[in-house]
Amino acid sequence: MSRYGDTTVVLPAGCPMNTDKQAQIEHHVRALAALLYEEAAPEQLTTLEGIEQTIRAQFQTHIGPEMAHFLSSKARARVAAAAAASKASSAS
């Protein structure tokens, strides 16, 4: 469960997270939000629709690709390690 302002968000059962990591995420998200706010067009932040469009555009442009690159790099490293371990065990 995550608490942000007056909103409580319940994470899906498959997404447990310890409170220290959740606190780190909230800290970094606020820092990202402050940076992205400085780059947002003020007229876009006057309605809920404008805020949503701005968040979506900024996520798709700046955050999503970086997260995808990070996660895919980790996945490739995990697959390579598993392949190496399998090769080593079959050679024994």
N, CA, C and O of each residue as an XYZ file, in Angstrom:
368
protein
N       0.841     -1.171      0.000
C       0.000      0.000      0.000
C       0.885      1.232      0.000
O       1.887      1.271      0.714
N       0.540      2.227     -0.777
C       1.303      3.457     -0.866
C       0.402      4.632     -0.519
O      -0.777      4.644     -0.873
N       0.943      5.590      0.154
C       0.162      6.772      0.514
C       0.784      7.982     -0.157
O       1.959      8.278      0.061
N       0.019      8.675     -0.959
C       0.490      9.864     -1.636
C      -0.536     10.963     -1.425
O      -1.633     10.900     -1.980
N      -0.199     11.954     -0.641
C      -1.157     12.998     -0.307
C      -2.320     12.398      0.448
O      -2.120     11.711      1.449
N      -3.520     12.643     -0.011
C      -4.715     12.101      0.623
C      -5.202     10.839     -0.073
O      -6.300     10.360      0.210
N      -4.399     10.298     -0.977
C      -4.800      9.134     -1.743
C      -4.010      7.913     -1.294
O      -2.787      7.974     -1.165
N      -4.698      6.816     -1.060
C      -4.040      5.563     -0.739
C      -4.121      4.663     -1.957
O      -5.201      4.437     -2.503
N      -2.979      4.151     -2.380
C      -2.910      3.286     -3.545
C      -2.591      1.877     -3.061
O      -1.619      1.669     -2.335
N      -3.404      0.918     -3.462
C      -3.165     -0.472     -3.098
C      -2.472     -1.142     -4.276
O      -3.014     -1.200     -5.380
N      -1.266     -1.648     -4.027
C      -0.512     -2.318     -5.077
C      -1.089     -3.705     -5.319
O      -1.612     -4.325     -4.393
N      -1.002     -4.201     -6.550
C      -1.462     -5.572     -6.820
C      -0.697     -6.565     -5.951
O       0.417     -6.285     -5.509
N      -1.294     -7.711     -5.713
C      -0.713     -8.719     -4.835
C       0.687     -9.126     -5.272
O       1.509     -9.466     -4.421
N       0.983     -9.104     -6.545
C       2.292     -9.494     -7.039
C       3.333     -8.397     -6.974
O       4.440     -8.577     -7.482
N       3.014     -7.261     -6.364
C       3.928     -6.119     -6.349
C       4.275     -5.675     -4.932
O       4.157     -4.489     -4.625
N       4.700     -6.589     -4.059
C       5.045     -6.149     -2.715
C       6.309     -5.300     -2.743
O       7.188     -5.515     -3.578
N       6.400     -4.346     -1.842
C       7.578     -3.504     -1.770
C       7.790     -3.118     -0.317
O       6.847     -2.750      0.384
N       9.042     -3.205      0.129
C       9.273     -2.829      1.521
C       9.180     -1.312      1.672
O       9.320     -0.573      0.698
N       8.947     -0.867      2.874
C       8.669      0.554      3.115
C       9.868      1.436      2.820
O       9.692      2.583      2.407
N      11.093      0.934      3.022
C      12.274      1.738      2.713
C      12.369      2.029      1.219
O      12.655      3.157      0.817
N      12.131      1.015      0.404
C      12.173      1.216     -1.045
C      11.046      2.132     -1.498
O      11.243      2.985     -2.364
N       9.873      1.958     -0.917
C       8.747      2.822     -1.274
C       9.065      4.273     -0.935
O       8.743      5.173     -1.711
N       9.688      4.510      0.208
C      10.062      5.870      0.592
C      11.087      6.448     -0.378
O      11.014      7.626     -0.729
N      12.043      5.624     -0.815
C      13.035      6.080     -1.794
C      12.365      6.456     -3.107
O      12.683      7.482     -3.710
N      11.438      5.617     -3.541
C      10.722      5.894     -4.790
C       9.961      7.209     -4.679
O      10.037      8.047     -5.577
N       9.235      7.392     -3.595
C       8.466      8.628     -3.422
C       9.381      9.847     -3.422
O       9.034     10.884     -3.987
N      10.548      9.728     -2.791
C      11.515     10.829     -2.776
C      11.980     11.146     -4.201
O      12.007     12.309     -4.603
N      12.344     10.114     -4.958
C      12.836     10.322     -6.318
C      11.736     10.806     -7.257
O      11.990     11.618     -8.147
N      10.532     10.318     -7.065
C       9.414     10.767     -7.907
C       9.152     12.256     -7.682
O       8.902     12.998     -8.632
N       9.210     12.683     -6.439
C       9.011     14.116     -6.155
C      10.121     14.953     -6.795
O       9.863     16.036     -7.321
N      11.355     14.444     -6.747
C      12.463     15.162     -7.379
C      12.265     15.230     -8.893
O      12.475     16.279     -9.502
N      11.857     14.100     -9.505
C      11.559     14.093    -10.942
C      10.420     15.050    -11.271
O      10.482     15.796    -12.249
N       9.387     15.018    -10.447
C       8.233     15.896    -10.685
C       8.655     17.357    -10.660
O       8.192     18.150    -11.480
N       9.533     17.722     -9.725
C      10.001     19.109     -9.641
C      10.779     19.491    -10.901
O      10.600     20.585    -11.437
N      11.643     18.588    -11.374
C      12.401     18.855    -12.598
C      11.484     18.985    -13.805
O      11.623     19.914    -14.600
N      10.553     18.057    -13.940
C       9.651     18.071    -15.087
C       8.676     19.243    -15.031
O       8.273     19.760    -16.074
N       8.293     19.668    -13.832
C       7.401     20.819    -13.675
C       8.045     22.068    -14.277
O       7.377     22.879    -14.919
N       9.352     22.206    -14.059
C      10.060     23.372    -14.591
C      10.049     23.396    -16.113
O      10.163     24.461    -16.720
N       9.912     22.223    -16.734
C       9.913     22.122    -18.191
C       8.513     22.129    -18.792
O       8.367     22.192    -20.013
N       7.495     22.065    -17.962
C       6.113     21.995    -18.451
C       5.604     23.388    -18.820
O       5.997     24.394    -18.229
N       4.726     23.410    -19.804
C       4.078     24.664    -20.187
C       3.033     25.008    -19.124
O       2.123     24.213    -18.891
N       3.138     26.160    -18.477
C       2.214     26.504    -17.398
C       0.742     26.427    -17.792
O      -0.099     26.065    -16.970
N       0.424     26.763    -19.038
C      -0.977     26.724    -19.465
C      -1.509     25.298    -19.549
O      -2.723     25.090    -19.527
N      -0.622     24.317    -19.646
C      -1.044     22.918    -19.682
C      -1.361     22.373    -18.287
O      -1.946     21.297    -18.165
N      -0.988     23.090    -17.254
C      -1.156     22.594    -15.888
C      -2.353     23.219    -15.177
O      -2.420     23.220    -13.947
N      -3.289     23.746    -15.946
C      -4.445     24.406    -15.337
C      -5.670     23.504    -15.254
O      -6.622     23.821    -14.541
N      -5.658     22.389    -15.971
C      -6.785     21.451    -15.922
C      -6.248     20.047    -15.664
O      -5.077     19.759    -15.912
N      -7.116     19.191    -15.167
C      -6.731     17.801    -14.939
C      -6.317     17.140    -16.254
O      -5.349     16.380    -16.288
N      -7.039     17.424    -17.327
C      -6.700     16.865    -18.635
C      -5.310     17.321    -19.084
O      -4.520     16.516    -19.576
N      -5.019     18.590    -18.915
C      -3.715     19.125    -19.299
C      -2.593     18.524    -18.476
O      -1.518     18.229    -19.000
N      -2.844     18.342    -17.183
C      -1.849     17.725    -16.309
C      -1.591     16.292    -16.755
O      -0.438     15.868    -16.847
N      -2.661     15.539    -17.034
C      -2.506     14.155    -17.483
C      -1.740     14.082    -18.797
O      -0.857     13.238    -18.952
N      -2.066     14.952    -19.742
C      -1.372     14.953    -21.033
C       0.104     15.298    -20.860
O       0.967     14.715    -21.517
N       0.384     16.243    -19.980
C       1.772     16.638    -19.721
C       2.547     15.500    -19.087
O       3.668     15.203    -19.500
N       1.953     14.859    -18.079
C       2.620     13.738    -17.414
C       2.880     12.617    -18.414
O       3.977     12.060    -18.455
N       1.875     12.286    -19.217
C       2.014     11.212    -20.195
C       3.120     11.532    -21.200
O       3.958     10.678    -21.490
N       3.127     12.737    -21.722
C       4.137     13.122    -22.711
C       5.532     13.107    -22.100
O       6.480     12.621    -22.717
N       5.658     13.637    -20.891
C       6.967     13.648    -20.245
C       7.431     12.229    -19.920
O       8.610     11.911    -20.079
N       6.517     11.382    -19.469
C       6.884     10.000    -19.174
C       7.352      9.302    -20.448
O       8.398      8.654    -20.455
N       6.581      9.434    -21.519
C       6.916      8.755    -22.765
C       8.213      9.281    -23.375
O       8.930      8.543    -24.050
N       8.506     10.539    -23.141
C       9.693     11.148    -23.725
C      10.943     10.946    -22.880
O      12.010     10.639    -23.412
N      10.819     11.113    -21.576
C      12.004     11.163    -20.723
C      12.187      9.964    -19.794
O      13.307      9.477    -19.638
N      11.138      9.491    -19.191
C      11.259      8.496    -18.128
C      11.125      7.068    -18.663
O      11.977      6.220    -18.395
N      10.080      6.810    -19.402
C       9.811      5.463    -19.903
C      10.974      4.853    -20.671
O      11.374      3.726    -20.377
N      11.534      5.575    -21.658
C      12.647      4.980    -22.410
C      13.851      4.645    -21.518
O      14.492      3.612    -21.711
N      14.154      5.492    -20.564
C      15.283      5.229    -19.670
C      15.007      4.018    -18.784
O      15.896      3.197    -18.559
N      13.774      3.905    -18.281
C      13.409      2.742    -17.476
C      13.455      1.475    -18.322
O      13.945      0.444    -17.860
N      12.958      1.535    -19.541
C      12.971      0.369    -20.426
C      14.399     -0.066    -20.719
O      14.695     -1.261    -20.712
N      15.283      0.884    -20.975
C      16.679      0.547    -21.235
C      17.306     -0.116    -20.007
O      17.992     -1.130    -20.130
N      17.071      0.454    -18.834
C      17.616     -0.110    -17.596
C      17.109     -1.535    -17.375
O      17.894     -2.448    -17.119
N      15.796     -1.716    -17.475
C      15.217     -3.038    -17.221
C      15.639     -4.063    -18.264
O      15.889     -5.220    -17.927
N      15.722     -3.653    -19.529
C      16.135     -4.609    -20.557
C      17.607     -4.970    -20.396
O      17.989     -6.105    -20.681
N      18.435     -4.044    -19.951
C      19.844     -4.351    -19.685
C      19.959     -5.366    -18.560
O      20.749     -6.307    -18.640
N      19.167     -5.170    -17.509
C      19.172     -6.116    -16.387
C      18.693     -7.490    -16.844
O      19.257     -8.508    -16.444
N      17.659     -7.525    -17.676
C      17.126     -8.800    -18.164
C      18.156     -9.517    -19.032
O      18.342    -10.727    -18.905
N      18.825     -8.773    -19.915
C      19.854     -9.388    -20.767
C      20.988     -9.956    -19.918
O      21.489    -11.044    -20.201
N      21.392     -9.232    -18.887
C      22.466     -9.702    -18.009
C      22.039    -10.968    -17.279
O      22.836    -11.892    -17.116
N      20.781    -11.015    -16.839
C      20.271    -12.199    -16.136
C      20.231    -13.407    -17.073
O      20.596    -14.512    -16.672
N      19.795    -13.208    -18.305
C      19.748    -14.303    -19.286
C      21.166    -14.783    -19.593
O      21.407    -15.988    -19.671
N      22.101    -13.857    -19.766
C      23.484    -14.241    -20.052
C      24.079    -15.017    -18.889
O      24.786    -16.002    -19.103
N      23.803    -14.588    -17.657
C      24.323    -15.294    -16.474
C      23.728    -16.700    -16.387
O      24.434    -17.656    -16.067
N      22.444    -16.823    -16.668
C      21.797    -18.134    -16.628
C      22.366    -19.056    -17.703
O      22.577    -20.243    -17.455
N      22.616    -18.514    -18.893
C      23.193    -19.306    -19.982
C      24.600    -19.768    -19.614
O      24.975    -20.911    -19.873
N      25.367    -18.878    -19.013
C      26.731    -19.228    -18.612
C      26.711    -20.289    -17.529
O      27.523    -21.214    -17.559
N      25.804    -20.175    -16.579
C      25.691    -21.161    -15.510
C      25.260    -22.505    -16.076
O      25.768    -23.545    -15.658
N      24.343    -22.494    -17.009
C      23.877    -23.736    -17.642
C      25.004    -24.412    -18.427
O      25.173    -25.630    -18.380
N      25.769    -23.587    -19.149
C      26.880    -24.116    -19.932
C      27.946    -24.710    -19.008
O      28.519    -25.759    -19.301
N      28.203    -24.025    -17.887
C      29.205    -24.508    -16.941
C      28.759    -25.801    -16.280
O      29.579    -26.692    -16.060
N      27.467    -25.923    -15.955
C      26.985    -27.142    -15.305
C      26.931    -28.311    -16.273
O      27.108    -29.459    -15.866
N      26.686    -28.034    -17.560
C      26.649    -29.124    -18.532
C      28.059    -29.583    -18.900
O      28.235    -30.709    -19.367
N      29.053    -28.740    -18.698
C      30.433    -29.102    -18.994
C      31.024    -29.945    -17.861
O      32.027    -30.633    -18.053
N      30.416    -29.892    -16.710
C      30.934    -30.640    -15.546
C      30.600    -32.095    -15.583
O      30.971    -32.837    -14.674
